[in-house]
Short mmCIF file of C-alpha atoms and ligand atoms in Angstrom, two decimals:
data_model
loop_
_atom_site.label_atom_id
_atom_site.label_comp_id
_atom_site.label_asym_id
_atom_site.label_seq_id
_atom_site.Cartn_x
_atom_site.Cartn_y
_atom_site.Cartn_z
CA MET Q 4 33.18 -6.56 5.32
CA LEU Q 5 31.10 -5.59 8.27
CA ILE Q 6 27.60 -6.15 6.80
CA ARG Q 7 26.57 -8.78 4.40
CA PRO Q 8 22.68 -8.71 3.68
CA ARG Q 9 23.40 -11.84 1.62
CA ARG Q 10 23.82 -13.86 4.72
CA LEU Q 11 19.93 -13.62 5.33
CA ARG Q 12 19.18 -14.94 1.85
CA ASP Q 13 21.56 -17.99 2.04
CA ASN Q 14 19.10 -20.90 2.06
CA SER Q 15 15.17 -21.20 2.00
CA LEU Q 16 14.79 -21.74 5.69
CA ILE Q 17 16.53 -18.66 6.60
CA ARG Q 18 14.44 -16.72 3.90
CA ASN Q 19 11.13 -18.58 5.12
CA LEU Q 20 12.03 -17.52 8.62
CA ILE Q 21 12.43 -13.83 8.10
CA HIS Q 22 10.08 -13.05 5.23
CA GLU Q 23 7.83 -9.98 6.11
CA THR Q 24 4.75 -10.29 3.85
CA HIS Q 25 2.40 -13.15 4.37
CA LEU Q 26 -0.14 -14.29 1.76
CA SER Q 27 -2.87 -16.74 2.64
CA LEU Q 28 -6.27 -17.77 1.15
CA GLU Q 29 -7.85 -16.44 4.13
CA ASN Q 30 -7.15 -12.94 2.81
CA LEU Q 31 -8.51 -13.43 -0.69
CA ILE Q 32 -12.02 -12.80 -2.01
CA GLN Q 33 -13.01 -14.45 -5.25
CA PRO Q 34 -15.35 -12.76 -7.82
CA TYR Q 35 -18.16 -14.69 -9.44
CA PHE Q 36 -20.52 -13.43 -12.27
CA LEU Q 37 -24.09 -14.87 -12.62
CA THR Q 38 -26.29 -15.77 -15.36
CA GLY Q 39 -30.05 -16.78 -15.51
CA ASN Q 40 -29.97 -20.28 -16.68
CA ARG Q 41 -29.60 -22.31 -13.39
CA ASN Q 42 -27.26 -25.08 -14.38
CA ALA Q 43 -25.23 -23.06 -16.77
CA GLN Q 44 -21.37 -22.48 -16.85
CA GLU Q 45 -20.65 -20.23 -19.44
CA LEU Q 46 -17.08 -19.33 -20.45
CA ILE Q 47 -16.57 -15.49 -20.92
CA GLN Q 48 -15.02 -14.21 -24.29
CA GLY Q 49 -11.71 -12.72 -23.57
CA PHE Q 50 -11.61 -13.68 -19.71
CA SER Q 51 -9.59 -16.75 -19.51
CA GLY Q 52 -11.21 -19.56 -17.66
CA VAL Q 53 -13.73 -17.12 -16.07
CA TYR Q 54 -17.22 -18.31 -16.39
CA ARG Q 55 -20.88 -16.79 -15.79
CA TRP Q 56 -22.35 -19.20 -13.31
CA GLY Q 57 -26.23 -20.21 -12.86
CA ILE Q 58 -27.09 -20.26 -9.28
CA ASP Q 59 -27.18 -23.99 -9.15
CA ALA Q 60 -23.86 -24.56 -10.74
CA LEU Q 61 -22.30 -21.78 -8.51
CA LYS Q 62 -23.51 -23.68 -5.46
CA LYS Q 63 -21.51 -26.73 -6.55
CA GLN Q 64 -18.42 -24.49 -7.25
CA VAL Q 65 -18.75 -22.84 -4.02
CA GLU Q 66 -18.80 -26.07 -2.13
CA GLN Q 67 -15.55 -27.13 -3.69
CA ASP Q 68 -14.16 -23.63 -3.07
CA LEU Q 69 -14.98 -24.02 0.83
CA GLU Q 70 -13.18 -27.30 0.85
CA LYS Q 71 -10.26 -25.87 -0.52
CA GLY Q 72 -10.02 -22.89 1.71
CA VAL Q 73 -11.66 -20.00 -0.34
CA LYS Q 74 -14.55 -18.64 1.99
CA SER Q 75 -15.29 -15.18 0.83
CA PHE Q 76 -17.02 -14.26 -2.36
CA LEU Q 77 -17.98 -11.05 -4.27
CA LEU Q 78 -20.88 -11.51 -6.55
CA PHE Q 79 -21.87 -9.56 -9.52
CA GLY Q 80 -25.45 -9.45 -11.03
CA ALA Q 81 -26.33 -9.16 -14.68
CA SER Q 82 -29.55 -8.38 -16.45
CA GLU Q 83 -30.96 -9.13 -19.90
CA VAL Q 84 -31.43 -6.42 -22.38
CA LYS Q 85 -35.19 -6.47 -22.04
CA ASP Q 86 -34.87 -5.90 -18.28
CA LYS Q 87 -32.81 -2.71 -18.62
CA ASP Q 88 -34.09 0.68 -18.28
CA GLY Q 89 -32.92 4.26 -17.45
CA VAL Q 90 -32.94 3.91 -13.85
CA GLY Q 91 -31.85 0.29 -13.32
CA SER Q 92 -35.18 -0.80 -11.82
CA ARG Q 93 -34.49 -4.54 -12.01
CA SER Q 94 -31.40 -3.98 -9.49
CA LYS Q 95 -33.89 -3.67 -6.41
CA ASN Q 96 -36.08 -6.42 -7.31
CA SER Q 97 -35.86 -9.31 -4.84
CA GLU Q 98 -36.39 -11.59 -7.91
CA ASP Q 99 -33.09 -10.33 -9.64
CA LEU Q 100 -30.40 -12.91 -10.16
CA LEU Q 101 -28.08 -11.42 -7.64
CA ALA Q 102 -30.53 -11.27 -4.71
CA GLN Q 103 -31.65 -14.70 -5.53
CA ALA Q 104 -28.05 -16.04 -5.68
CA ILE Q 105 -27.43 -14.32 -2.13
CA LEU Q 106 -30.54 -16.01 -0.80
CA SER Q 107 -29.71 -19.61 -2.32
CA LEU Q 108 -25.91 -19.52 -1.11
CA LYS Q 109 -26.86 -18.38 2.29
CA LYS Q 110 -29.42 -20.85 2.62
CA THR Q 111 -27.22 -23.64 1.73
CA PHE Q 112 -23.80 -22.37 3.44
CA GLY Q 113 -25.00 -20.06 6.15
CA ASP Q 114 -22.21 -18.69 8.17
CA GLY Q 115 -19.88 -20.96 6.45
CA ILE Q 116 -19.22 -18.39 3.76
CA LEU Q 117 -19.04 -14.60 3.62
CA LEU Q 118 -20.77 -12.94 0.80
CA PHE Q 119 -20.23 -9.51 -0.70
CA SER Q 120 -22.58 -8.00 -3.26
CA ASP Q 121 -21.63 -5.59 -6.01
CA VAL Q 122 -23.85 -2.50 -5.74
CA CYS Q 123 -24.07 -0.56 -8.94
CA LEU Q 124 -26.74 0.33 -11.46
CA CYS Q 125 -24.49 -0.24 -14.60
CA PRO Q 126 -25.55 -3.73 -15.39
CA TYR Q 127 -29.11 -2.76 -15.07
CA THR Q 128 -29.20 0.48 -16.92
CA ASN Q 129 -29.92 0.63 -20.67
CA HIS Q 130 -27.29 3.42 -20.95
CA GLY Q 131 -24.52 1.38 -18.95
CA HIS Q 132 -23.99 4.10 -16.40
CA CYS Q 133 -23.48 3.39 -12.86
CA GLY Q 134 -26.04 6.02 -11.73
CA VAL Q 135 -29.30 7.73 -13.13
CA ILE Q 136 -28.88 10.32 -15.98
CA LYS Q 137 -30.48 13.66 -15.83
CA GLU Q 138 -29.90 16.67 -18.36
CA GLY Q 139 -26.75 14.93 -19.89
CA ARG Q 140 -25.29 14.05 -16.72
CA VAL Q 141 -24.96 11.10 -14.31
CA ASP Q 142 -27.13 12.85 -11.59
CA ASN Q 143 -25.47 12.14 -8.23
CA ASP Q 144 -28.37 12.64 -5.79
CA SER Q 145 -31.02 10.81 -7.75
CA SER Q 146 -28.85 7.97 -8.04
CA LEU Q 147 -28.70 7.43 -4.27
CA MET Q 148 -32.06 5.97 -3.67
CA PRO Q 149 -31.82 3.46 -6.38
CA LEU Q 150 -28.46 2.20 -5.09
CA ALA Q 151 -29.90 2.10 -1.53
CA GLU Q 152 -32.67 0.07 -2.69
CA MET Q 153 -30.43 -2.51 -4.45
CA ALA Q 154 -28.29 -2.60 -1.13
CA LEU Q 155 -31.44 -3.27 0.75
CA ALA Q 156 -32.50 -5.99 -1.61
CA HIS Q 157 -29.18 -7.79 -0.80
CA ALA Q 158 -29.34 -7.27 2.91
CA GLU Q 159 -32.89 -8.76 2.84
CA ALA Q 160 -31.37 -11.69 0.83
CA GLY Q 161 -28.73 -12.05 3.60
CA VAL Q 162 -25.68 -10.71 2.34
CA ASP Q 163 -22.77 -10.06 4.69
CA PHE Q 164 -21.46 -6.91 3.04
CA VAL Q 165 -22.76 -4.64 0.43
CA ALA Q 166 -19.94 -3.19 -1.93
CA PRO Q 167 -21.20 -0.14 -3.73
CA SER Q 168 -18.84 0.59 -6.58
CA ASP Q 169 -20.64 3.57 -8.16
CA MET Q 170 -18.64 6.37 -7.01
CA MET Q 171 -21.42 8.79 -6.15
CA ASP Q 172 -20.78 11.31 -3.48
CA GLY Q 173 -22.57 10.41 0.06
CA ARG Q 174 -23.73 7.18 -1.09
CA ILE Q 175 -22.08 5.23 1.87
CA ALA Q 176 -23.97 7.39 4.43
CA PHE Q 177 -27.26 7.20 2.41
CA ILE Q 178 -26.99 3.20 2.35
CA ARG Q 179 -26.06 3.07 5.86
CA ASN Q 180 -29.06 4.97 6.95
CA VAL Q 181 -31.63 3.13 4.76
CA LEU Q 182 -30.03 -0.08 6.02
CA ASP Q 183 -30.19 0.86 9.79
CA GLU Q 184 -33.68 2.19 9.31
CA LYS Q 185 -34.74 -1.23 8.12
CA GLY Q 186 -33.12 -2.96 10.78
CA PHE Q 187 -29.98 -4.28 8.83
CA THR Q 188 -27.36 -2.82 11.40
CA GLN Q 189 -25.36 -6.00 10.98
CA THR Q 190 -24.93 -5.75 7.26
CA GLY Q 191 -21.57 -4.22 6.47
CA ILE Q 192 -20.65 -1.93 3.72
CA LEU Q 193 -17.16 -2.44 1.82
CA ALA Q 194 -16.73 1.09 -0.04
CA TYR Q 195 -15.15 1.23 -3.39
CA SER Q 196 -13.44 4.29 -2.12
CA ALA Q 197 -10.77 5.23 -4.68
CA LYS Q 198 -12.10 3.52 -7.78
CA TYR Q 199 -10.34 5.06 -10.76
CA ALA Q 200 -11.30 5.57 -14.33
CA SER Q 201 -9.17 2.85 -15.96
CA SER Q 202 -8.48 0.77 -18.83
CA TYR Q 203 -8.06 -2.26 -16.77
CA TYR Q 204 -11.77 -3.04 -16.74
CA GLY Q 205 -12.18 -4.37 -20.32
CA PRO Q 206 -12.75 -8.27 -19.68
CA PHE Q 207 -15.26 -7.58 -16.85
CA ARG Q 208 -17.33 -4.97 -18.95
CA GLU Q 209 -17.47 -7.89 -21.51
CA ALA Q 210 -18.50 -10.23 -18.71
CA LEU Q 211 -21.45 -8.09 -17.58
CA GLY Q 212 -22.39 -6.33 -20.73
CA SER Q 213 -22.07 -3.05 -18.71
CA SER Q 214 -20.05 -0.53 -20.79
CA PRO Q 215 -21.33 2.93 -21.10
CA GLN Q 216 -23.74 3.16 -24.29
CA VAL Q 217 -23.83 6.87 -24.91
CA THR Q 218 -21.12 8.15 -27.42
CA ASP Q 219 -22.03 11.54 -28.31
CA LEU Q 220 -22.20 13.52 -25.21
CA PRO Q 221 -18.94 14.34 -23.65
CA ARG Q 222 -19.93 13.77 -20.00
CA LEU Q 223 -21.40 10.33 -20.81
CA LYS Q 224 -18.95 8.61 -23.25
CA ASP Q 225 -16.90 7.23 -20.23
CA ARG Q 226 -17.13 7.17 -16.31
CA ALA Q 227 -14.73 10.14 -15.86
CA THR Q 228 -17.18 12.24 -14.30
CA TYR Q 229 -17.58 9.79 -11.37
CA GLN Q 230 -14.58 7.66 -11.24
CA MET Q 231 -11.29 9.14 -10.16
CA ASP Q 232 -8.61 10.53 -12.37
CA PHE Q 233 -5.36 8.45 -12.35
CA ARG Q 234 -3.22 11.40 -12.14
CA ASN Q 235 -4.50 12.14 -8.72
CA SER Q 236 -3.57 10.64 -5.19
CA SER Q 237 -4.39 13.29 -2.34
CA GLU Q 238 -8.09 13.03 -3.95
CA ALA Q 239 -8.09 9.36 -3.01
CA LEU Q 240 -7.37 10.32 0.61
CA ARG Q 241 -10.30 12.67 0.64
CA GLU Q 242 -12.47 9.84 -0.67
CA LEU Q 243 -10.98 7.56 1.99
CA ARG Q 244 -11.97 10.12 4.92
CA LEU Q 245 -15.44 10.61 3.56
CA ASP Q 246 -16.30 7.00 3.32
CA ILE Q 247 -14.84 6.18 6.81
CA GLU Q 248 -16.94 9.15 8.32
CA GLU Q 249 -19.94 7.94 6.50
CA GLY Q 250 -19.72 4.57 8.11
CA ALA Q 251 -17.66 2.17 5.58
CA ASP Q 252 -16.47 -0.89 7.41
CA LEU Q 253 -14.02 -1.70 4.79
CA VAL Q 254 -12.41 0.52 2.20
CA MET Q 255 -11.18 -0.34 -1.33
CA VAL Q 256 -8.55 0.66 -3.84
CA LYS Q 257 -9.09 -0.20 -7.44
CA PRO Q 258 -7.33 -1.36 -9.43
CA ALA Q 259 -4.31 -2.63 -7.65
CA LEU Q 260 -1.03 -3.24 -9.49
CA ALA Q 261 -0.71 0.27 -11.05
CA TYR Q 262 -2.08 1.83 -7.65
CA LEU Q 263 0.32 0.46 -5.07
CA ASP Q 264 1.31 3.90 -3.87
CA ILE Q 265 -2.46 4.58 -3.34
CA ILE Q 266 -2.64 1.05 -1.36
CA ALA Q 267 0.37 2.45 0.78
CA SER Q 268 -1.17 5.58 1.79
CA PHE Q 269 -4.46 4.08 2.47
CA ARG Q 270 -2.80 1.41 4.75
CA SER Q 271 -1.17 4.57 6.62
CA GLN Q 272 -4.17 6.64 6.80
CA SER Q 273 -7.06 4.28 7.47
CA GLN Q 274 -8.51 3.09 10.60
CA VAL Q 275 -10.48 0.05 8.93
CA PRO Q 276 -9.06 -2.47 7.04
CA VAL Q 277 -7.94 -1.95 3.47
CA VAL Q 278 -9.22 -4.05 0.30
CA ALA Q 279 -7.37 -4.04 -3.14
CA TYR Q 280 -9.21 -5.07 -6.08
CA SER Q 281 -6.79 -6.62 -8.60
CA VAL Q 282 -9.06 -6.34 -11.75
CA SER Q 283 -9.95 -8.20 -14.92
CA ALA Q 284 -7.08 -6.99 -17.27
CA GLU Q 285 -4.41 -7.46 -14.47
CA PHE Q 286 -5.69 -11.07 -14.45
CA GLU Q 287 -5.86 -11.11 -18.25
CA MET Q 288 -2.28 -9.74 -18.65
CA VAL Q 289 -0.97 -12.70 -16.57
CA LYS Q 290 -3.02 -15.21 -18.48
CA ALA Q 291 -1.84 -13.89 -21.69
CA LEU Q 292 1.87 -13.94 -20.88
CA VAL Q 293 1.39 -17.62 -19.57
CA ALA Q 294 -0.35 -18.46 -22.94
CA LYS Q 295 2.64 -17.23 -24.95
CA GLY Q 296 4.98 -19.42 -22.64
CA MET Q 297 6.69 -16.28 -21.46
CA ALA Q 298 5.88 -16.56 -17.61
CA ASP Q 299 5.43 -19.16 -15.09
CA GLU Q 300 1.82 -18.65 -13.74
CA LYS Q 301 2.32 -19.64 -10.30
CA SER Q 302 5.39 -17.64 -9.77
CA MET Q 303 3.88 -14.44 -11.27
CA VAL Q 304 0.55 -14.58 -9.48
CA ILE Q 305 2.16 -15.18 -6.19
CA GLU Q 306 4.45 -12.13 -6.79
CA ASN Q 307 1.82 -9.85 -7.84
CA LEU Q 308 -0.61 -10.83 -4.81
CA THR Q 309 2.40 -10.44 -2.32
CA ALA Q 310 3.37 -7.12 -3.65
CA ILE Q 311 -0.41 -5.95 -3.32
CA ARG Q 312 -0.16 -7.20 0.32
CA ARG Q 313 3.25 -5.62 0.79
CA ALA Q 314 1.87 -2.31 -0.32
CA GLY Q 315 -0.45 -2.56 2.62
CA ALA Q 316 -3.67 -4.33 1.45
CA HIS Q 317 -5.21 -6.51 4.26
CA LEU Q 318 -7.48 -8.17 1.76
CA ILE Q 319 -7.47 -8.69 -1.93
CA VAL Q 320 -10.37 -9.27 -4.45
CA THR Q 321 -8.74 -11.49 -7.23
CA TYR Q 322 -9.76 -13.86 -9.95
CA PHE Q 323 -7.06 -16.05 -9.07
CA ALA Q 324 -8.31 -17.17 -5.68
CA THR Q 325 -10.15 -20.33 -6.52
CA GLU Q 326 -7.40 -21.29 -8.97
CA LEU Q 327 -4.64 -20.99 -6.49
CA ALA Q 328 -6.81 -23.06 -3.97
CA GLN Q 329 -7.61 -25.74 -6.48
CA LYS Q 330 -4.15 -26.09 -7.78
CA GLY Q 331 -2.85 -26.29 -4.12
CA TRP Q 332 -0.43 -23.22 -4.83
CA LEU Q 333 -1.49 -21.55 -1.70
CA LYS Q 334 -3.09 -22.56 1.53
C1 PBG G 15 -18.78 -1.56 -12.27
C2 PBG G 15 -17.61 -2.22 -11.95
C3 PBG G 15 -16.61 -2.42 -12.85
C4 PBG G 15 -15.69 -3.22 -12.14
C5 PBG G 15 -16.34 -3.54 -10.89
N1 PBG G 15 -17.54 -3.11 -10.74
C6 PBG G 15 -16.14 -1.84 -14.07
C7 PBG G 15 -16.58 -0.35 -14.46
O1 PBG G 15 -16.35 0.59 -13.68
O2 PBG G 15 -16.76 -0.41 -15.61
C8 PBG G 15 -14.24 -3.73 -12.53
C9 PBG G 15 -13.95 -5.03 -12.23
C10 PBG G 15 -12.74 -5.72 -12.95
O3 PBG G 15 -12.47 -5.09 -13.97
O4 PBG G 15 -12.33 -6.77 -12.65
N2 PBG G 15 -19.47 -0.45 -11.25
ZN1 ZN G 16 -21.10 0.40 -12.27
#
């Protein structure tokens, strides 16, 4: 036989020598959820081993993460029902939990950490939508200023990158202009460019209490009028092109595992680094199998994350980052 591919698989030394795809903690971003009580660490129902963190408790956690090699974090806010309103006013308040957490983490760790902050109105609106509602629709243009004001509050608190996840048209340029006008030319933007309307966000919405609350109006019962339709792929490239033209520093595909084709086409078309968000239900599916004794957690997580990297993601947002680091499963 002239050609024997198995020669290159014969032992681990040769396999490790030639493997194409590399996975490292350096390329992972760990999401964290916040809660008002400074020392709290509350387990989230239906989200295995994932917590809501009070600011002081989070500082201790981040200190351990840094020691183990996780250095990038994506922070999500939350607001109490009494603070929610139709336009998500709380989101731009410098006293808001998320702005305060940014301030406090940056004060403690400075340039030793990279902080990304989710910019979206859904945790702050009483209707649970990512933008402002007008005449039965999530109104694009009146959502832009509140989003930019939220981004500005995070920039003022010292965040490295704001990450708008709302999917309004034109928000990257709008936010970029507001940040620049106020002198925040160094604050970056990670754009959720292709964010699909997906069934994979369940545990996350439980964590934030951010599900859409309107049931009787067809345009408001879910997020389908702003998040993408999973039947489409060229539309994702259109969103990619727009976000790059509007000044995005990093672009994201979300979810990840069911969207590897989109990640691959982003990689071939994008002039900026590509981020993939492996979302809450992707995490929970692995945890569910492991709990049933039907999968080895380490092997499955490494396989999934490697597949996302192989598809073309430079960076991955994953709830497994700190666990991989703490258990020494990944360096
Ligand atoms: C909200 C937002 C969602 C996620 C990140 N930001 C959910 C949604 O669109 O309802 C999902 C993250 C996850 O499931 O891990 N703008
Ligand atoms: Zn949202």
